[in-house]
Amino acid sequence: MPVSAPPRFDVDTMRAEFPALHQSVYEDTPLVYLDNAATTQKPQAVLERMETYYAYENSNVHRGVHKLSQDATDAFEDARQAVADLINAPSSDQIIFTRGCTESLNLVAQTFARPQLGPGDTVVVTRMEHHSNIVPWQMACESTGATLKVWPMHDDGTLDMEAGRQLLAEEPFLLAMGHVSNALGTIHPVASIIDTAHDHGVPVVVDGAQSMAHLPVDVQALDADFYAFSGHKMFGPTGIGVLYGKYDLLDRLPPYHGGGDMIDEVSFDGTTYADLPHRLEAGTPHIAGVIGLGAAAQFVQDLDHEAVQAHEDDVLQYAHEQLATIDGLRLVGTAPEKTSVCSFVFDDIHPYDAGTILDRLGIAVRTGHHCTQPLMKRLNLPGTIRASLALYNTREDVDRLVKGLDRVQTMFG
C-alpha cells in the first residue's frame, strides 16, 4: 500500500496573516522572529477583532441594559465558549479568565491547595518547571508546613519516569507539571502520567502555556484536573489567561479576589457569591483581551493541525540538523518527543553576547535561564540561547539563524 504524502501546509499564506513578520529592523534588515516561546505574533483576525471592540462595542460587560453593553457581553461570553470548544471543556462555565497562566496557577495554589495542605503533605513538581509552576507551590508549602518534592530528569531533557512513579506512589497531595518544557521543548507524556497519578488519588495541575500553539489539547481526554494557559503564547493578546478545571473542583474554590461581578448579594452583615465562572472573576475584566483571545481560539481551532504539526516538525528537525553542524555549539534538550524549541550553547561564548549580535542581524532569539533556574542548575549552565518556533517559521529562518551564528563565531573567534 503506498504511503500517503504528508498534508501540505502553505506557510507563505500563513505568514501573510501576521503583519509583524514583514517588518525590517536595524537599517532595513528583515526580521526573523524566533522568540515564540516567550510570546507569539498576532494574526490579522485577532488584531481586527480587538480593534472592532474598541471602535464600536466599547462598554463594560454583564452590567448594562444598553446595546453596547449587551453586544460586549455577548462577545465576551462567545469568547469563553470558543475557548471551551478549543480545549473540549464540557462547559464554558469551567473556563475562568485570569491575567495569564501565572495567575491561573496561583489561583489553584492559593484557593485549592493552601486551605487543604498541612505538615506531612507533599506537592510534587518536575525539575523542568517554569518558575510560575514552582514558586506558587513553594509559597503554599511554606505557609502550611507542607513539603515540595522534585521529580528528577535525565540529561536529554526527559523525565525520570521510574522516579516519578515512586513519588506518585507516595500519594502526594498534588502534582503540578508542564505539558511542554519552555526551555527544552520536551513534550511530557501527560496523559499517562495523569492516569498514574489518578490511580493513587493524586490530582494534577497542568501548565499548558507552551502547548496551546503547537498541540491539540483535549482536557477531557487528558482527564486533567486543572489546565492553565496564556493567551499571548497562542496568537492572542497579552494580559489574558485561562484556568480550566473539573467542575466539582472549581465549584469548591472560594473567591480569589473580592469586588464587583463575583457577588450574588452584598450587605454589611455578609456577602453571598455568584456561581461559576463569575465567582472567580472579580472586577472589570480585560474585555478586549478576552475577545481577542476568543478570536485566537477560533484561529487555532480552524487550523489543519496535522498539516501544522508536520510543518513545525520539519522545521524543528531541520534546525537541529543545521545547528549540529556548527563547531563549538552544543544542543541542550534532545528528547525524542519535543516541539518548537531549540536550546543551545557555545563552549566559549556567553549566551547574552551571542543573542546581542543576532539581534543586530535582525534575528530575535531569547537568552538566559528562561525562568527555569532549577533546570539550568541541573544542567550546570548559566543559561542557553533559545530559538523557538511557531507555525509561521520556515527553513529559511533557520538558514538566517545559522548564518548569524557563523557571524557570532567570527566576531568572538
Tab-separated table of C-alpha atoms in Angstrom, residues 66-372:
chain	number	residue	atom	x	y	z
A	66	HIS	CA	-27.954	49.351	26.714
A	67	LYS	CA	-26.976	47.868	23.373
A	68	LEU	CA	-23.211	48.422	23.575
A	69	SER	CA	-23.050	46.628	26.901
A	70	GLN	CA	-25.173	43.778	25.601
A	71	ASP	CA	-23.014	43.475	22.471
A	72	ALA	CA	-19.835	43.489	24.544
A	73	THR	CA	-21.246	40.896	26.930
A	74	ASP	CA	-22.271	38.651	24.043
A	75	ALA	CA	-18.791	38.919	22.505
A	76	PHE	CA	-17.179	38.253	25.885
A	77	GLU	CA	-19.222	35.125	26.553
A	78	ASP	CA	-18.865	33.950	22.944
A	79	ALA	CA	-15.100	34.073	23.526
A	80	ARG	CA	-15.497	31.939	26.638
A	81	GLN	CA	-17.373	29.364	24.566
A	82	ALA	CA	-14.702	29.487	21.830
A	83	VAL	CA	-12.014	28.695	24.407
A	84	ALA	CA	-14.131	25.875	25.838
A	85	ASP	CA	-14.598	24.438	22.349
A	86	LEU	CA	-10.878	24.685	21.619
A	87	ILE	CA	-9.884	22.516	24.590
A	88	ASN	CA	-13.074	20.407	24.602
A	89	ALA	CA	-14.195	21.574	28.020
A	90	PRO	CA	-17.600	20.117	28.975
A	91	SER	CA	-18.983	23.583	29.747
A	92	SER	CA	-17.945	27.190	29.262
A	93	ASP	CA	-18.659	27.632	32.992
A	94	GLN	CA	-15.387	25.738	33.534
A	95	ILE	CA	-13.389	28.464	31.754
A	96	ILE	CA	-12.091	31.043	34.231
A	97	PHE	CA	-10.441	34.148	32.781
A	98	THR	CA	-7.302	35.368	34.558
A	99	ARG	CA	-4.431	37.737	33.757
A	100	GLY	CA	-2.308	34.890	32.446
A	101	CYS	CA	-1.076	31.375	33.077
A	102	THR	CA	0.862	32.588	36.125
A	103	GLU	CA	-2.267	33.904	37.807
A	104	SER	CA	-4.152	30.725	36.911
A	105	LEU	CA	-1.537	28.615	38.702
A	106	ASN	CA	-1.500	30.972	41.684
A	107	LEU	CA	-5.282	30.785	41.876
A	108	VAL	CA	-5.141	26.982	42.227
A	109	ALA	CA	-2.255	27.143	44.698
A	110	GLN	CA	-3.982	29.664	46.958
A	111	THR	CA	-7.618	28.541	46.786
A	112	PHE	CA	-7.362	24.787	46.204
A	113	ALA	CA	-4.039	23.719	47.691
A	114	ARG	CA	-3.275	26.099	50.534
A	115	PRO	CA	-6.520	25.618	52.521
A	116	GLN	CA	-6.031	21.827	52.469
A	117	LEU	CA	-2.268	21.467	52.918
A	118	GLY	CA	-0.603	20.814	56.256
A	119	PRO	CA	2.509	19.286	57.811
A	120	GLY	CA	3.181	15.866	56.336
A	121	ASP	CA	1.592	16.732	52.972
A	122	THR	CA	3.681	16.983	49.808
A	123	VAL	CA	3.361	18.717	46.464
A	124	VAL	CA	5.352	17.355	43.517
A	125	VAL	CA	6.746	19.453	40.659
A	126	THR	CA	9.177	18.436	37.937
A	127	ARG	CA	12.752	19.686	37.612
A	128	MET	CA	11.849	21.341	34.295
A	129	GLU	CA	9.094	23.638	35.524
A	130	HIS	CA	8.858	27.334	34.759
A	131	HIS	CA	9.186	29.467	37.883
A	132	SER	CA	5.447	30.169	37.642
A	133	ASN	CA	4.818	26.488	38.320
A	134	ILE	CA	7.313	26.303	41.190
A	135	VAL	CA	7.031	29.457	43.286
A	136	PRO	CA	3.236	29.330	43.948
A	137	TRP	CA	3.602	25.796	45.315
A	138	GLN	CA	6.636	26.794	47.379
A	139	MET	CA	4.627	29.644	48.886
A	140	ALA	CA	1.706	27.351	49.684
A	141	CYS	CA	4.020	24.767	51.253
A	142	GLU	CA	5.978	27.311	53.294
A	143	SER	CA	2.813	28.798	54.760
A	144	THR	CA	1.307	25.424	55.709
A	145	GLY	CA	4.270	23.261	56.710
A	146	ALA	CA	3.906	21.029	53.656
A	147	THR	CA	6.898	19.798	51.638
A	148	LEU	CA	7.759	20.407	47.981
A	149	LYS	CA	9.304	17.414	46.228
A	150	VAL	CA	11.027	17.429	42.826
A	151	TRP	CA	10.535	14.868	40.066
A	152	PRO	CA	14.040	14.367	38.563
A	153	MET	CA	15.039	14.275	34.911
A	154	HIS	CA	17.565	12.683	32.567
A	155	ASP	CA	20.320	14.557	30.751
A	156	ASP	CA	18.435	14.507	27.424
A	157	GLY	CA	15.526	16.502	28.869
A	158	THR	CA	13.123	13.638	29.564
A	159	LEU	CA	11.579	12.908	32.936
A	160	ASP	CA	12.865	10.021	35.043
A	161	MET	CA	9.647	8.030	34.839
A	162	GLU	CA	10.622	5.422	37.430
A	163	ALA	CA	11.419	8.140	39.966
A	164	GLY	CA	8.120	9.804	39.143
A	165	ARG	CA	6.153	6.624	39.681
A	166	GLN	CA	7.779	6.242	43.084
A	167	LEU	CA	6.850	9.814	44.004
A	168	LEU	CA	3.237	9.301	42.942
A	169	ALA	CA	3.071	6.002	44.825
A	170	GLU	CA	3.727	8.033	47.996
A	171	GLU	CA	0.337	9.696	47.330
A	172	PRO	CA	1.286	13.380	47.427
A	173	PHE	CA	-1.432	15.976	47.766
A	174	LEU	CA	-0.933	17.224	44.210
A	175	LEU	CA	1.263	17.019	41.103
A	176	ALA	CA	1.954	20.214	39.127
A	177	MET	CA	3.715	19.871	35.773
A	178	GLY	CA	4.095	21.463	32.376
A	179	HIS	CA	2.726	19.894	29.210
A	180	VAL	CA	5.727	21.132	27.201
A	181	SER	CA	9.028	22.449	28.590
A	182	ASN	CA	9.502	26.100	27.706
A	183	ALA	CA	13.302	25.767	27.927
A	184	LEU	CA	13.843	22.436	26.152
A	185	GLY	CA	10.685	21.756	24.140
A	186	THR	CA	10.170	18.322	25.705
A	187	ILE	CA	6.606	17.040	25.319
A	188	HIS	CA	5.810	15.209	28.530
A	189	PRO	CA	3.505	12.155	28.402
A	190	VAL	CA	0.911	13.955	30.482
A	191	ALA	CA	-1.998	11.639	29.645
A	192	SER	CA	-0.257	8.542	31.000
A	193	ILE	CA	1.159	10.499	33.944
A	194	ILE	CA	-2.323	11.742	34.849
A	195	ASP	CA	-3.630	8.165	34.680
A	196	THR	CA	-0.905	7.020	37.066
A	197	ALA	CA	-1.492	9.955	39.387
A	198	HIS	CA	-5.223	9.295	39.497
A	199	ASP	CA	-4.575	5.629	40.312
A	200	HIS	CA	-3.033	6.968	43.532
A	201	GLY	CA	-5.740	9.577	44.113
A	202	VAL	CA	-3.456	12.487	43.173
A	203	PRO	CA	-4.956	15.486	41.321
A	204	VAL	CA	-2.864	17.024	38.544
A	205	VAL	CA	-2.424	20.676	37.578
A	206	VAL	CA	-1.062	21.098	34.039
A	207	ASP	CA	0.765	24.225	32.873
A	208	GLY	CA	-0.237	24.358	29.216
A	209	ALA	CA	1.388	27.677	28.313
A	210	GLN	CA	3.725	26.099	25.756
A	211	SER	CA	1.356	23.502	24.338
A	212	MET	CA	-1.585	25.524	23.075
A	213	ALA	CA	0.130	26.875	19.948
A	214	HIS	CA	1.590	23.512	18.960
A	215	LEU	CA	-0.542	20.595	20.140
A	216	PRO	CA	-4.245	19.780	20.044
A	217	VAL	CA	-5.411	19.887	23.660
A	218	ASP	CA	-8.423	17.893	24.855
A	219	VAL	CA	-8.832	18.336	28.597
A	220	GLN	CA	-11.424	15.584	28.806
A	221	ALA	CA	-9.218	13.056	27.024
A	222	LEU	CA	-6.284	14.064	29.233
A	223	ASP	CA	-8.553	13.889	32.295
A	224	ALA	CA	-6.696	16.931	33.646
A	225	ASP	CA	-7.983	18.242	36.970
A	226	PHE	CA	-6.786	21.763	36.193
A	227	TYR	CA	-5.280	23.104	32.953
A	228	ALA	CA	-3.783	26.615	32.764
A	229	PHE	CA	-2.564	28.658	29.802
A	230	SER	CA	-1.955	32.184	28.491
A	231	GLY	CA	-3.448	33.940	25.511
A	232	HIS	CA	-0.279	35.607	24.280
A	233	LYS	CA	1.521	32.301	23.598
A	234	MET	CA	-1.277	31.051	21.337
A	235	PHE	CA	-1.509	34.069	18.994
A	236	GLY	CA	-3.747	36.077	21.336
A	237	PRO	CA	-3.219	39.258	23.350
A	238	THR	CA	-1.122	39.716	26.457
A	239	GLY	CA	-2.666	40.116	29.892
A	240	ILE	CA	-5.247	37.359	29.498
A	241	GLY	CA	-5.141	33.743	30.598
A	242	VAL	CA	-7.352	30.771	31.299
A	243	LEU	CA	-7.866	28.301	34.085
A	244	TYR	CA	-9.875	25.206	33.206
A	245	GLY	CA	-10.899	22.883	35.998
A	246	LYS	CA	-13.198	19.976	36.569
A	247	TYR	CA	-16.496	21.437	37.685
A	248	ASP	CA	-16.643	19.796	41.098
A	249	LEU	CA	-13.151	21.088	41.897
A	250	LEU	CA	-13.769	24.631	40.643
A	251	ASP	CA	-17.066	24.776	42.494
A	252	ARG	CA	-15.235	24.178	45.788
A	253	LEU	CA	-12.872	27.116	45.309
A	254	PRO	CA	-13.529	30.202	47.413
A	255	PRO	CA	-13.284	33.622	45.732
A	256	TYR	CA	-9.709	34.619	44.940
A	257	HIS	CA	-10.467	38.363	44.842
A	258	GLY	CA	-13.424	40.305	46.173
A	259	GLY	CA	-15.302	43.039	44.354
A	260	GLY	CA	-17.733	43.583	41.548
A	261	ASP	CA	-19.248	40.897	39.339
A	262	MET	CA	-18.353	37.992	41.644
A	263	ILE	CA	-21.182	38.614	44.075
A	264	ASP	CA	-24.743	37.413	44.415
A	265	GLU	CA	-25.817	39.797	47.172
A	266	VAL	CA	-23.849	42.188	49.384
A	267	SER	CA	-24.834	43.566	52.776
A	268	PHE	CA	-22.860	44.720	55.799
A	269	ASP	CA	-23.964	41.547	57.517
A	270	GLY	CA	-22.302	39.367	54.893
A	271	THR	CA	-21.972	38.591	51.204
A	272	THR	CA	-23.029	35.685	49.050
A	273	TYR	CA	-21.208	34.865	45.856
A	274	ALA	CA	-22.107	34.235	42.254
A	275	ASP	CA	-21.968	30.867	40.561
A	276	LEU	CA	-19.121	29.770	38.311
A	277	PRO	CA	-17.385	31.203	36.403
A	278	HIS	CA	-18.101	34.714	37.683
A	279	ARG	CA	-17.316	33.925	41.327
A	280	LEU	CA	-13.639	33.717	40.372
A	281	GLU	CA	-13.596	36.794	38.101
A	282	ALA	CA	-13.823	39.882	40.298
A	283	GLY	CA	-13.881	43.371	38.815
A	284	THR	CA	-13.942	44.710	35.283
A	285	PRO	CA	-12.118	42.097	33.217
A	286	HIS	CA	-9.700	42.589	30.341
A	287	ILE	CA	-12.631	42.684	27.948
A	288	ALA	CA	-10.681	43.376	24.764
A	289	GLY	CA	-8.189	40.720	25.808
A	290	VAL	CA	-10.915	38.126	26.270
A	291	ILE	CA	-12.481	38.991	22.924
A	292	GLY	CA	-9.055	38.849	21.274
A	293	LEU	CA	-8.421	35.501	22.940
A	294	GLY	CA	-11.708	34.259	21.532
A	295	ALA	CA	-10.540	35.227	18.049
A	296	ALA	CA	-7.213	33.480	18.674
A	297	ALA	CA	-9.025	30.361	19.875
A	298	GLN	CA	-11.088	30.349	16.693
A	299	PHE	CA	-7.918	30.879	14.625
A	300	VAL	CA	-6.275	27.859	16.250
A	301	GLN	CA	-9.449	25.795	16.045
A	302	ASP	CA	-9.653	26.382	12.289
A	303	LEU	CA	-6.106	25.176	11.610
A	304	ASP	CA	-5.331	21.886	9.889
A	305	HIS	CA	-3.489	20.591	12.948
A	306	GLU	CA	-1.981	17.609	11.168
A	307	ALA	CA	-0.535	19.862	8.475
A	308	VAL	CA	0.713	22.417	11.004
A	309	GLN	CA	2.432	19.765	13.116
A	310	ALA	CA	4.066	18.213	10.056
A	311	HIS	CA	5.394	21.644	9.048
A	312	GLU	CA	6.629	22.530	12.538
A	313	ASP	CA	8.273	19.119	12.963
A	314	ASP	CA	10.044	19.551	9.618
A	315	VAL	CA	11.422	22.977	10.545
A	316	LEU	CA	12.452	21.790	14.015
A	317	GLN	CA	14.264	18.744	12.620
A	318	TYR	CA	15.969	20.917	10.014
A	319	ALA	CA	17.054	23.338	12.728
A	320	HIS	CA	18.532	20.533	14.807
A	321	GLU	CA	20.395	19.171	11.805
A	322	GLN	CA	21.809	22.544	10.790
A	323	LEU	CA	22.778	23.638	14.302
A	324	ALA	CA	24.534	20.316	14.889
A	325	THR	CA	26.968	21.157	12.061
A	326	ILE	CA	28.308	24.259	13.847
A	327	ASP	CA	31.637	23.644	15.591
A	328	GLY	CA	31.625	24.510	19.262
A	329	LEU	CA	27.807	24.535	19.507
A	330	ARG	CA	26.008	22.066	21.755
A	331	LEU	CA	22.287	21.383	21.635
A	332	VAL	CA	20.570	21.287	25.028
A	333	GLY	CA	17.461	19.125	25.271
A	334	THR	CA	17.310	16.227	22.839
A	335	ALA	CA	14.219	14.342	23.994
A	336	PRO	CA	12.685	12.058	21.342
A	337	GLU	CA	9.308	13.773	21.766
A	338	LYS	CA	9.662	17.534	21.560
A	339	THR	CA	8.302	20.561	19.780
A	340	SER	CA	9.131	24.119	18.837
A	341	VAL	CA	12.296	24.765	20.890
A	342	CYS	CA	15.989	24.632	20.006
A	343	SER	CA	18.143	25.485	23.010
A	344	PHE	CA	21.908	25.526	22.602
A	345	VAL	CA	25.153	26.904	23.978
A	346	PHE	CA	28.629	27.685	22.703
A	347	ASP	CA	31.643	26.345	24.549
A	348	ASP	CA	33.284	29.766	24.795
A	349	ILE	CA	30.650	32.429	24.005
A	350	HIS	CA	28.170	33.700	26.589
A	351	PRO	CA	24.516	33.368	25.501
A	352	TYR	CA	23.860	37.068	26.081
A	353	ASP	CA	26.725	38.085	23.791
A	354	ALA	CA	25.515	35.768	21.053
A	355	GLY	CA	21.932	36.998	21.405
A	356	THR	CA	23.011	40.628	21.190
A	357	ILE	CA	24.843	40.087	17.907
A	358	LEU	CA	21.962	38.074	16.470
A	359	ASP	CA	19.624	40.936	17.341
A	360	ARG	CA	21.728	43.352	15.311
A	361	LEU	CA	21.346	40.934	12.391
A	362	GLY	CA	17.551	41.063	12.719
A	363	ILE	CA	17.252	37.660	14.406
A	364	ALA	CA	15.151	37.611	17.567
A	365	VAL	CA	16.037	34.819	19.995
A	366	ARG	CA	15.861	34.563	23.785
A	367	THR	CA	18.928	34.155	26.007
A	368	GLY	CA	19.258	33.382	29.709
A	369	HIS	CA	17.686	30.925	32.108
A	370	HIS	CA	14.169	31.235	30.636
A	371	CYS	CA	12.613	31.348	34.124
A	372	THR	CA	13.890	27.810	34.746
